Short mmCIF file of C-alpha atoms in Angstrom, two decimals:
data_model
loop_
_atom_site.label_atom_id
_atom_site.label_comp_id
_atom_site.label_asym_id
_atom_site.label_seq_id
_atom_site.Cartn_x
_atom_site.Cartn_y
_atom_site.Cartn_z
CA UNK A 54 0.00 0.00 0.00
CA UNK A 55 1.18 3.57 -1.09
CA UNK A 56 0.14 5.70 2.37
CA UNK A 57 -0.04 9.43 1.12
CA UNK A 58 -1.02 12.14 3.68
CA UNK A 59 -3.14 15.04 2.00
CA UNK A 60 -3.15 18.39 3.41
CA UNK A 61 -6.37 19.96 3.65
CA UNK A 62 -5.10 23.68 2.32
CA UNK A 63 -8.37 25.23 1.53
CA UNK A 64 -9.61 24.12 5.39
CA UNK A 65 -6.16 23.79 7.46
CA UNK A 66 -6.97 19.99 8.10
CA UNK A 67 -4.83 16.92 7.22
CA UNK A 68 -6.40 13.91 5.42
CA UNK A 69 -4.51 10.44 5.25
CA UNK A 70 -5.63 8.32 2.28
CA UNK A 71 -4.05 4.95 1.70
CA UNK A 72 -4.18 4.36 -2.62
CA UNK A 73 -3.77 0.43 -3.67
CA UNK A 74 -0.22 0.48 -5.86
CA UNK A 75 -0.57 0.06 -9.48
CA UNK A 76 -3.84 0.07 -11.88
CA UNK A 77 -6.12 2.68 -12.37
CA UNK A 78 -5.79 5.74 -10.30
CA UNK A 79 -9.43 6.73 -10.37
CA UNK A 80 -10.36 3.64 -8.88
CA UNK A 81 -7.77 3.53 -5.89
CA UNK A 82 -8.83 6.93 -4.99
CA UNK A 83 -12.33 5.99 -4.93
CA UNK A 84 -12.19 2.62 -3.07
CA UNK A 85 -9.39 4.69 -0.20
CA UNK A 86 -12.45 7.38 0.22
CA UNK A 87 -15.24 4.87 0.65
CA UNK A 88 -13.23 3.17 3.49
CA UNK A 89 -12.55 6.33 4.80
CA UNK A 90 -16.37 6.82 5.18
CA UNK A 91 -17.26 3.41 6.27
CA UNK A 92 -14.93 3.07 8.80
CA UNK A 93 -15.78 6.47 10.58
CA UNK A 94 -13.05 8.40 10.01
CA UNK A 95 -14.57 10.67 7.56
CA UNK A 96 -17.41 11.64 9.38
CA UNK A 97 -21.06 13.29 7.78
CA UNK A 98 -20.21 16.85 6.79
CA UNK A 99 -16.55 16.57 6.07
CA UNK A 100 -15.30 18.90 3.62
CA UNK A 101 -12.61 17.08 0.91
CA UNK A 102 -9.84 18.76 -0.32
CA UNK A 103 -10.11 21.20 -3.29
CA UNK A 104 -9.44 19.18 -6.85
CA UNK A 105 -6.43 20.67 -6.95
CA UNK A 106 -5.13 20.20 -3.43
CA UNK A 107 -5.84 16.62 -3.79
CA UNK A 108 -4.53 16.25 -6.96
CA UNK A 109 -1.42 18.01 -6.13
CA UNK A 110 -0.23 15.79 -2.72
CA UNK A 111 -1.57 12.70 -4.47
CA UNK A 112 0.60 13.21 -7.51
CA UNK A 113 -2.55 12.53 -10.03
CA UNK A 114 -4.43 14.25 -12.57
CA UNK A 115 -7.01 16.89 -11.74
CA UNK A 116 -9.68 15.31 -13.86
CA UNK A 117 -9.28 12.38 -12.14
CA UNK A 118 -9.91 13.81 -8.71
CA UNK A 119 -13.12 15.27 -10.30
CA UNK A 120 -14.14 12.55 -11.81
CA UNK A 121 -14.25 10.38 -8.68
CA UNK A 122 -15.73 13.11 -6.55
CA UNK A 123 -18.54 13.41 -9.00
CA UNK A 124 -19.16 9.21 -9.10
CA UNK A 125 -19.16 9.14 -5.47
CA UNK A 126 -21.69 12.12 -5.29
CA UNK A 127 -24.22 10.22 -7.60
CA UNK A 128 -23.38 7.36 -5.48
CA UNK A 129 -24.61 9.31 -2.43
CA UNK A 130 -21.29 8.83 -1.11
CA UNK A 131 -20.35 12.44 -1.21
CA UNK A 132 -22.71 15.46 -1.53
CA UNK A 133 -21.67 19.12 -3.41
CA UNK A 134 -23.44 22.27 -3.28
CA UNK A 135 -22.39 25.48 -5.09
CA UNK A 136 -19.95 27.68 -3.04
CA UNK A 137 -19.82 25.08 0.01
CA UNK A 138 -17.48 22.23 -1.77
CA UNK A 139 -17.62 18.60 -1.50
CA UNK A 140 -18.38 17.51 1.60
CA UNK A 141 -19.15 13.35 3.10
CA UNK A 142 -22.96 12.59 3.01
CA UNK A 143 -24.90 12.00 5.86
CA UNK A 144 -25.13 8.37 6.24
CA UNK A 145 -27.33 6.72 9.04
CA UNK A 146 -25.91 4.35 11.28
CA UNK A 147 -22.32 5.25 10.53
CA UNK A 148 -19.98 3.81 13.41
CA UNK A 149 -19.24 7.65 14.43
CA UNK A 150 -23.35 8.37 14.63
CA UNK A 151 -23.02 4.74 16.44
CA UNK A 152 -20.38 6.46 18.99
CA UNK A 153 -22.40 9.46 19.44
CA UNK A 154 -25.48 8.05 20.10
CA UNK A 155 -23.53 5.90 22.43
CA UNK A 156 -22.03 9.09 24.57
CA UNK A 157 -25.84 10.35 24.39
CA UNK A 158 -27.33 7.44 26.25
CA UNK A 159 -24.52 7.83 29.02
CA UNK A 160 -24.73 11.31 29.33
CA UNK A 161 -28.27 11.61 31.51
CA UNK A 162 -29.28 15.49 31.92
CA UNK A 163 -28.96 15.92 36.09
CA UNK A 164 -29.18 18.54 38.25
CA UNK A 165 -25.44 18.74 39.49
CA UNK A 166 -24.53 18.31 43.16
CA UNK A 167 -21.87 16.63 43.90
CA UNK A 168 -19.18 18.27 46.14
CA UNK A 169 -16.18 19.93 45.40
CA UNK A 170 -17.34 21.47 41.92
CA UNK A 171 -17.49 24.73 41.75
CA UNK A 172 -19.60 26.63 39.19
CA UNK A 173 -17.81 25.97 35.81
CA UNK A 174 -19.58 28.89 34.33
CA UNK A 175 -17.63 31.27 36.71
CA UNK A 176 -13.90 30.54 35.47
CA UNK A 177 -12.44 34.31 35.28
CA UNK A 178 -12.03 33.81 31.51
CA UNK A 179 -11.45 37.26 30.90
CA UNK A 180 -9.13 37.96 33.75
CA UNK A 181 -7.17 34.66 32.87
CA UNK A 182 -6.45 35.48 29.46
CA UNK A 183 -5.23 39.41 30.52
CA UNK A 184 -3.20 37.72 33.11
CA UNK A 185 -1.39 35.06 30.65
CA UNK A 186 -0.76 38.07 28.15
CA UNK A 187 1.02 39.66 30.62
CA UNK A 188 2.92 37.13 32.14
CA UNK A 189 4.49 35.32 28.71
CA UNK A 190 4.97 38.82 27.91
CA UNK A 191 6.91 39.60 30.66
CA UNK A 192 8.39 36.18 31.22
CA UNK A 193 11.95 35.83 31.01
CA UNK A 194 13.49 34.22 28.26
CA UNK A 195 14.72 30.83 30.75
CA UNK A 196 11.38 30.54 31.76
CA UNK A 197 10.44 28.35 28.53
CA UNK A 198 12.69 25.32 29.35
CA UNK A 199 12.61 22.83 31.57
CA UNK A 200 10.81 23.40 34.73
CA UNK A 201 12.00 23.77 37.69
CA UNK A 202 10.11 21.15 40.36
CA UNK A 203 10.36 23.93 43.11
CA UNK A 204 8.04 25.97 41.22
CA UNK A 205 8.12 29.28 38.96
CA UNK A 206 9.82 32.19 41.57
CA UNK A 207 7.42 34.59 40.46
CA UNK A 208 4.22 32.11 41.46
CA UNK A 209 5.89 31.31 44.85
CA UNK A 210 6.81 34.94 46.08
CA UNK A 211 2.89 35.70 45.00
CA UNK A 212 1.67 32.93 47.57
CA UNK A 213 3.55 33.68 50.16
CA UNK A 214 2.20 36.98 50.32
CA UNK A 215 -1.11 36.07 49.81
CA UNK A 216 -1.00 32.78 52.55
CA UNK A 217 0.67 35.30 54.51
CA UNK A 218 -1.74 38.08 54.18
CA UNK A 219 -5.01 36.07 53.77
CA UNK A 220 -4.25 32.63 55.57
CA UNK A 221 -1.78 33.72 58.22
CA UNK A 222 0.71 31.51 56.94
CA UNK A 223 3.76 31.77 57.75
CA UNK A 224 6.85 30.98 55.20
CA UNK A 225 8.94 32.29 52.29
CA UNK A 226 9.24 31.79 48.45
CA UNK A 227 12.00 28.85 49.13
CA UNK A 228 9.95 26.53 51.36
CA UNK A 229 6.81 26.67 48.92
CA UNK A 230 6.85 24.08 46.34
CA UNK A 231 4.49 23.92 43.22
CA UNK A 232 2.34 21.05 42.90
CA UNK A 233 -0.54 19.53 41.17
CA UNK A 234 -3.19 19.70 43.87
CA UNK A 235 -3.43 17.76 47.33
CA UNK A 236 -3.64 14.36 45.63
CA UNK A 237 -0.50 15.45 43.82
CA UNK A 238 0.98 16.65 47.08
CA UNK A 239 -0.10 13.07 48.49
CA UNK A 240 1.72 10.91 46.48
CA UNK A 241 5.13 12.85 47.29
CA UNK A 242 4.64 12.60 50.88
CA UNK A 243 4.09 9.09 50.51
CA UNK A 244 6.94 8.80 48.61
CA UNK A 245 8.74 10.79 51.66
CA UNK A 246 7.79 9.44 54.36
CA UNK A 247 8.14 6.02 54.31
CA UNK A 248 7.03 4.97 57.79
CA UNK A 249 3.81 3.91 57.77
CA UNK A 250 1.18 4.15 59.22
CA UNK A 251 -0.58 7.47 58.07
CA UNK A 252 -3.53 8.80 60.66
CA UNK A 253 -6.37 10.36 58.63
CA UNK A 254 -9.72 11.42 59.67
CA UNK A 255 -12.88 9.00 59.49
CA UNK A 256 -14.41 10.77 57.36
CA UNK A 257 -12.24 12.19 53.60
CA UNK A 258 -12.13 11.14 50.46
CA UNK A 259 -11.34 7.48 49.77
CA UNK A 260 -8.76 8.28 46.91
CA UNK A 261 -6.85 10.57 48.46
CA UNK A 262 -6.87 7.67 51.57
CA UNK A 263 -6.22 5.25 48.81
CA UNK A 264 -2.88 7.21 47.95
CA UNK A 265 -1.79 6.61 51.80
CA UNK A 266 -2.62 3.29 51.42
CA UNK A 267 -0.22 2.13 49.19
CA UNK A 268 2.41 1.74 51.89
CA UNK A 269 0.18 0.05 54.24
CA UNK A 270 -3.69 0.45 56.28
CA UNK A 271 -4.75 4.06 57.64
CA UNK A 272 -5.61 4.61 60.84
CA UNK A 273 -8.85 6.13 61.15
CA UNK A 274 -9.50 8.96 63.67
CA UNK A 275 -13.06 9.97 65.07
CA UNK A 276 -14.78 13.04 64.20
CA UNK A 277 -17.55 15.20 66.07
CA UNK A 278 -18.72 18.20 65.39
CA UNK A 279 -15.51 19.72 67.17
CA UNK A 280 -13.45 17.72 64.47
CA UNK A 281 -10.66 15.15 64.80
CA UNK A 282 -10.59 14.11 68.08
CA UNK A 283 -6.54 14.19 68.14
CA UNK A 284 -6.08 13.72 71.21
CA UNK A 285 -6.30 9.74 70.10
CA UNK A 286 -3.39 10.36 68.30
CA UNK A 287 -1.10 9.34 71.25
CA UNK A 288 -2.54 5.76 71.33
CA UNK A 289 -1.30 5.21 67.92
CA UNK A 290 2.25 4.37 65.74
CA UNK A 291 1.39 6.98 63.23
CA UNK A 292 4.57 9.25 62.41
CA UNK A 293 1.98 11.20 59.74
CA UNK A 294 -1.76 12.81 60.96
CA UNK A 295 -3.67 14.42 58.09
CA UNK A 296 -6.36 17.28 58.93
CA UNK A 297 -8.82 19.64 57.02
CA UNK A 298 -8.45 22.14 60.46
CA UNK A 299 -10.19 25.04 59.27
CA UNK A 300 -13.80 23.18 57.70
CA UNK A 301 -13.50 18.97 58.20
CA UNK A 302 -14.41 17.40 55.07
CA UNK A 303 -16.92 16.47 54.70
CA UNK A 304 -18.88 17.18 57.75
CA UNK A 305 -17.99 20.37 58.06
CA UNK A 306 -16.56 21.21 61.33
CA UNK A 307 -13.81 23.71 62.83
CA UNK A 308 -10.99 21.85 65.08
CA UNK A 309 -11.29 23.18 68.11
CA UNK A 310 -7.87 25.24 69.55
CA UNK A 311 -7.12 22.93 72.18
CA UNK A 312 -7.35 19.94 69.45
CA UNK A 313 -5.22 21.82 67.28
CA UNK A 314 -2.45 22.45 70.13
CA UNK A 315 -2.51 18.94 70.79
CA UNK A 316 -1.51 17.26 67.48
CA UNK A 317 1.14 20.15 67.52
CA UNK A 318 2.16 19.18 70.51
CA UNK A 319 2.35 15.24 69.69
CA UNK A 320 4.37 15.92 66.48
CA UNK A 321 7.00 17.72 68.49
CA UNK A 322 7.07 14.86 70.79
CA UNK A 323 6.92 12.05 68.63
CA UNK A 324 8.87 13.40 65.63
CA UNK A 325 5.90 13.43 63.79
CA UNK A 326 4.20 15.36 61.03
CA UNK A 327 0.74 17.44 60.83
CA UNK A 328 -0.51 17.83 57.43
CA UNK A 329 -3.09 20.74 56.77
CA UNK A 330 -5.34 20.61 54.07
CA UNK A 331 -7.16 23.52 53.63
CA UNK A 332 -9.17 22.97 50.55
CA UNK A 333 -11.42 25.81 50.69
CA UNK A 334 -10.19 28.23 53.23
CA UNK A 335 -11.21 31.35 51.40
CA UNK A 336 -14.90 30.17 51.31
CA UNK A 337 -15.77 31.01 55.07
CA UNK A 338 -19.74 32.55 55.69
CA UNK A 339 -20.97 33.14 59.37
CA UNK A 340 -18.16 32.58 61.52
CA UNK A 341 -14.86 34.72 62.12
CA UNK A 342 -12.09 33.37 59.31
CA UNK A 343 -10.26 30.29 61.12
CA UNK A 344 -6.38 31.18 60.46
CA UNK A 345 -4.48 28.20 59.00
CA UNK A 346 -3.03 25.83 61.83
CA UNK A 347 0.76 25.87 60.36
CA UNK A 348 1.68 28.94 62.31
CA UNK A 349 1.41 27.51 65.58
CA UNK A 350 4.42 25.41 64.40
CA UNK A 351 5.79 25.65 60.60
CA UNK A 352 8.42 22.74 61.39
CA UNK A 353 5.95 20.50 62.19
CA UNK A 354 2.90 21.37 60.31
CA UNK A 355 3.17 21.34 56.08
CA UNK A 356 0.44 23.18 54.52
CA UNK A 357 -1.68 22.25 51.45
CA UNK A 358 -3.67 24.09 49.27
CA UNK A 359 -4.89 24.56 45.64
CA UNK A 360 -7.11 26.59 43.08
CA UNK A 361 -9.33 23.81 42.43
CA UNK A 362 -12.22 25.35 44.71
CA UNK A 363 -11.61 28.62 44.15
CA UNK A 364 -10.72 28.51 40.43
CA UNK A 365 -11.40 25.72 38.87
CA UNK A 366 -9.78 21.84 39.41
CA UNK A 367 -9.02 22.08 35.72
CA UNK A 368 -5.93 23.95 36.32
CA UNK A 369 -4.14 21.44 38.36
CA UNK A 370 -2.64 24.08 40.23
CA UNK A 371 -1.22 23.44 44.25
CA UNK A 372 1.33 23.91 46.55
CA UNK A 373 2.73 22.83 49.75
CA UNK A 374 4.42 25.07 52.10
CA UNK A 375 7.17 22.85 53.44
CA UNK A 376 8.94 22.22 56.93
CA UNK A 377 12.87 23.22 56.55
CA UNK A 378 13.83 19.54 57.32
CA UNK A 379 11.62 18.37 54.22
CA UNK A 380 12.14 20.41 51.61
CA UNK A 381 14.63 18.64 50.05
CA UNK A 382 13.35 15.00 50.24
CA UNK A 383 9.99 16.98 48.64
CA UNK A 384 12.10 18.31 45.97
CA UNK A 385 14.18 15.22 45.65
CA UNK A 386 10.85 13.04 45.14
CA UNK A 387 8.91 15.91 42.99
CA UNK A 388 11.95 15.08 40.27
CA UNK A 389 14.91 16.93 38.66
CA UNK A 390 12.45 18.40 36.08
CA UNK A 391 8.76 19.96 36.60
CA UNK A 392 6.05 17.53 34.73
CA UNK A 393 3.16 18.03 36.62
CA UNK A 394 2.20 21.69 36.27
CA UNK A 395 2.34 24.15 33.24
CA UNK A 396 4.75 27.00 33.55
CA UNK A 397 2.86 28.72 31.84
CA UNK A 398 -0.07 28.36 33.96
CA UNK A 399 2.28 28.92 37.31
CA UNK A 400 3.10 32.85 35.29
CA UNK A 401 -0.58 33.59 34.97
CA UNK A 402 -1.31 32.96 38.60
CA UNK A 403 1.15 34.75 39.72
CA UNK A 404 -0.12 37.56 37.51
CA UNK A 405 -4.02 37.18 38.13
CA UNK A 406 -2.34 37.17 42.62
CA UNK A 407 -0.05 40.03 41.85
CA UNK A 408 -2.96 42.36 40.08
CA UNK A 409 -5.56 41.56 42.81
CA UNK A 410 -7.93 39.59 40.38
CA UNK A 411 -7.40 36.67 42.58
CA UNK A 412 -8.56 37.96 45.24
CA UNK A 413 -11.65 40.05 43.19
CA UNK A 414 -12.36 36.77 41.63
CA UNK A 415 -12.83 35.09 45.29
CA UNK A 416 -14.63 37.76 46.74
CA UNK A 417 -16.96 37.58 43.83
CA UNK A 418 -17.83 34.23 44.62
CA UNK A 419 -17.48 33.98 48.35
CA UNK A 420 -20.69 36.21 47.51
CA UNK A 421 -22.53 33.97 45.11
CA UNK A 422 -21.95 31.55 47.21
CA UNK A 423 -23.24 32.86 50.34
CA UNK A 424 -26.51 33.59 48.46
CA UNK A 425 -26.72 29.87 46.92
CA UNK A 426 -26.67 28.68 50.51
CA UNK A 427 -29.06 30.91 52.01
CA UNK A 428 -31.28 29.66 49.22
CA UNK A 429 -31.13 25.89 49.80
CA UNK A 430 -30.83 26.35 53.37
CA UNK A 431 -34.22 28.03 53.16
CA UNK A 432 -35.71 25.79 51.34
CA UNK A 433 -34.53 22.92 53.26
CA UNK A 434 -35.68 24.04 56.67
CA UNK A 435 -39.32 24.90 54.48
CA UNK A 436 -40.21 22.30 52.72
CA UNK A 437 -38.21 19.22 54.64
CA UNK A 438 -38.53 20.28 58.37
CA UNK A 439 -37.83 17.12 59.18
CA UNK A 440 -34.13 16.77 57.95
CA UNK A 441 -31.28 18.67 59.71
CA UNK A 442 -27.85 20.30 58.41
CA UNK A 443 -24.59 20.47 59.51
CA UNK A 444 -21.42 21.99 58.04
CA UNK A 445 -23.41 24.89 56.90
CA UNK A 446 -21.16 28.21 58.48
CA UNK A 447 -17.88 27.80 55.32
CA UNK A 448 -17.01 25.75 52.60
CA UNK A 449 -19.20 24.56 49.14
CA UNK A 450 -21.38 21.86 50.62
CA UNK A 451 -23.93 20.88 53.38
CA UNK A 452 -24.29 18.02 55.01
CA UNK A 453 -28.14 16.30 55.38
CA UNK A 454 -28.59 14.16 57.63
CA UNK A 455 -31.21 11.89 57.36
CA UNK A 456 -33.21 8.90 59.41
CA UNK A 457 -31.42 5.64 59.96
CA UNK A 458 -31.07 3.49 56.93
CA UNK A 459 -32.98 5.91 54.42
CA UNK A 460 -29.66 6.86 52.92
CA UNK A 461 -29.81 4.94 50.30
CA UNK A 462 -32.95 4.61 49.51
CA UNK A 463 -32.67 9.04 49.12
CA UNK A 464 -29.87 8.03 46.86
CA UNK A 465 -31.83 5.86 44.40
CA UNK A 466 -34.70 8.46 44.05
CA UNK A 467 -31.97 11.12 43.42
CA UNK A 468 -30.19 8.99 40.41
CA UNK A 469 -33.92 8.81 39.42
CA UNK A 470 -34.83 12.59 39.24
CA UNK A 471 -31.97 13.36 37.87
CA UNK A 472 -29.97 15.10 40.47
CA UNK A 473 -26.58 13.82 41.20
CA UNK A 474 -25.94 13.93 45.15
CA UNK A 475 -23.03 12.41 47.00
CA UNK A 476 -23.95 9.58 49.86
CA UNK A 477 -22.23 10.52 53.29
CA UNK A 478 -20.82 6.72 54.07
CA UNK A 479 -18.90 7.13 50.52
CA UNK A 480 -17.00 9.10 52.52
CA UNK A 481 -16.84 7.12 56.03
CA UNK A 482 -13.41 5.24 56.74
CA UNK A 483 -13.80 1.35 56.71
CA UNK A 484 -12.83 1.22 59.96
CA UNK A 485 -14.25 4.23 61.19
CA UNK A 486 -15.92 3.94 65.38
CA UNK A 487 -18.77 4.74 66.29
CA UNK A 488 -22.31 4.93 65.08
CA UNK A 489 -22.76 5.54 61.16
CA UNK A 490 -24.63 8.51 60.19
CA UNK A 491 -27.08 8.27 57.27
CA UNK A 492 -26.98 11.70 54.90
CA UNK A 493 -26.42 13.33 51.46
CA UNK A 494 -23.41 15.91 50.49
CA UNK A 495 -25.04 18.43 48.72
CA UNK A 496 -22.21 21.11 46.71
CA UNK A 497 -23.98 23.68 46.19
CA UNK A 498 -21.31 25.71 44.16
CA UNK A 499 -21.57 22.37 41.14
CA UNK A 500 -24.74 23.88 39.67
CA UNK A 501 -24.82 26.49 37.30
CA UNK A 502 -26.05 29.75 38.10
CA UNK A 503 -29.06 29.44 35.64
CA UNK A 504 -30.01 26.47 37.05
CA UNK A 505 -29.57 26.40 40.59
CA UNK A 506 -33.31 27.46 41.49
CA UNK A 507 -34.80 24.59 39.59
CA UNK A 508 -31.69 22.09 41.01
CA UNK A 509 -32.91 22.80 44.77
CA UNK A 510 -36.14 22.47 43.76
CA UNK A 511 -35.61 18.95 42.48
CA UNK A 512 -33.27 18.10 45.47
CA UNK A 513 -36.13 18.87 47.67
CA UNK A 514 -38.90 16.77 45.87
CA UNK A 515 -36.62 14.30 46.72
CA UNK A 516 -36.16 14.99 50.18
CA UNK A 517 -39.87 15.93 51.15
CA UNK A 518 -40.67 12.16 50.69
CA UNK A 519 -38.11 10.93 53.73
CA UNK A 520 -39.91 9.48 56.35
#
């Protein structure tokens, strides 16, 4: 087979056509586009290359490009129309109609809820772009190499202003390190520390447990509605505790001071390590702003946080601000190059920090949000009196609790109304104590702004019939 690979001039697009060697030309071009077709690969609506084009990379006579165009058009093949070209026909039940009807039947319209979503209509588009202009504009020359795993200077000197300013945080430019989120920031302490067992809270997300569990079983610590109890922490062999201080995920709590002075306290005696994950500390709605629990001790406590909440988790965008004695194993495991997270991404953060939009951007929404969750809260305590919520005073999501064993059952008639809700026991440690509690995660900040009346509504329906 003679492979020949067209270039589309008159619509910028490449087209690879395989021609049979030998015998007529007309025919090998016409049997190469039919399988083309068939197989999917040309799809309905296509435009073809111009006579000439074709005839030109294909190293064959103009008449005969015309002439095969114009059989496979009677054929019903191909279709032409004056001024628009020669385009592929529309051909029912063609294995790319096949595919999309396929995607079609998965994709069910829902009302979105599930947590940790924020609004994907929000993205500062605008602000992005004027940022990223800027910053490749400005950029130095160096900065389009290789990437340095400690992260662009520019994006590090930005967040340790702004952690400092808006988080309390203390640090400096050298002992932040770029990542790709907290999962990302997961994997490299795991890689770090390798003295297992990790303490995590009963309740988080199983995949970022499921990242501590590759070096051997969690140890689960209770939670009440003054967080982690740490003071359990002292019964245990764990060397590494992780916390969400500031708003417990996903039940929404504060850790209480004196909670929060004692897993300092056992890391200095033990050795150990407290790891902070504050995953949406800017979102915070009727209580004073919780400060983030590394300053009470930045040797002891590493601090993780990301744009995903705030932003969008599109970006992949994180950091960790690291205790002196573990920045270089960090870097060390991170890798001698940066492959995890777009420079140029890392410039227009900076930027967006630098110019205040960051902070206009979260304000914006810290707004939105507050008036998303007055909303459902309202309609909640309305229409489904009988239901209670926790979690409610920061963060993207409530927590409804329900009766005894109706979780599921709430679940089921969710998936069948459309709305897409997150179970509370997804997020319960296997080996969690204590009583479980039946209830739905509801992220309010997933739904669209357009749509968020008629979401709660159908939330509710499904709520008013829980006995």
């Amino acid at each position: 087979m003679v492979e020949n690979l067209v270039n589309r001039r008159s619509s910028a697009v490449d087209l690879h056509l395989d021609l049979a060697p030998g015998g007529s030309r007309k025919a090998a071009l016409s049997e190469a586009l039919r399988e083309a077709v068939t197989s999917g690969r040309l799809e309905s609506g296509f435009k073809l290359p111009s006579y000439r084009a074709l005839a030109e990379d294909l190293a064959i006579a103009r008449n005969t490009v015309a002439e095969t165009y114009a059989e496979l058009v009677s054929e019903g093949w191909l279709e032409a129309r004056q001024g628009s070209g020669t385009r592929v026909a529309h051909r029912p039940g063609s294995p790319r109609d096949k595919a999309r009807a396929v995607v079609r039947a998965e994709i069910r319209p829902q009302f979105e809820f599930r947590s940790g979503r924020p609004d994907p209509t929000t993205f500062p588009r605008s602000r992005w772009l004027s940022s990223a202009r800027r910053a490749i504009t400005a950029a130095p020359t160096h900065a389009f190499g290789p990437g340095d795993p400690h992260g662009r200077i520019e994006l590090r000197r930005a967040l340790a202003d702004y952690l400092s300013r808006t988080r309390g945080v203390v640090t400096d430019p050298r002992k932040i390190v770029v990542c790709a989120g907290f999962s990302h920031a997961a994997e490299i302490l795991a890689d770090v520390v390798a003295a297992p067992p990790f303490a995590v809270e009963s309740y988080g997300l199983p995949f970022h447990r499921a990242i501590y569990e590759k070096t051997g079983p969690t140890i689960a610590l209770p939670v009440d509605r003054n967080g982690c109890i740490t003071d359990e922490l002292v019964t245990t062999d764990a060397q590494v505790v992780i916390l969400t201080p500031s708003h417990q995920f996903p039940t929404g709590s504060s850790l209480h001071p004196r909670r929060r002075t004692t897993a300092v306290d056992w890391a200095r005696t033990t050795g150990g390590l407290v790891v902070e994950d504050d995953y949406d500390g800017e979102f915070r709605f009727d209580r004073t702003p919780v400060g983030a629990m590394q300053s009470l001790d930045p040797d002891r406590v590493m601090y993780v946080g990301s744009v995903s909440k705030s932003l969008s988790p599109a970006l992949r965008l994180g950091w960790m601000v690291v205790p002196e004695r573990l920045l270089d194993p960090v870097l060390e495991a991170k890798g001698v190059r940066e492959s995890t997270v777009g420079v140029i991404d890392q410039l227009t953060l900076a930027d967006l920090i630098d110019t205040g939009g960051y902070d206009r951007h979260v304000r914006a929404m810290r707004k939105r949000y507050r008036r998303r969750r007055a909303h459902l809260i309202h309609a909640l305590g309305e229409r489904v009196p009988h239901v209670a919520m926790m979690g409610i005073a920061a963060g993207l999501q409530v927590v409804v609790t329900l009766p005894p064993g109706t979780e599921s059952a709430v679940l089921r008639a969710a998936g069948d109304a459309g709305v897409a809700v997150d179970g509370l026991s997804r997020f319960r440690h296997p080996d969690a104590a204590g009583t479980k509690v039946d209830g739905i995660l509801v992220g309010y900040s997933a739904p669209t702004e357009h749509t968020f009346p008629a979401a709660v509504d159908a939330l509710v329906n499904v709520l008013v019939g829980v006995g």
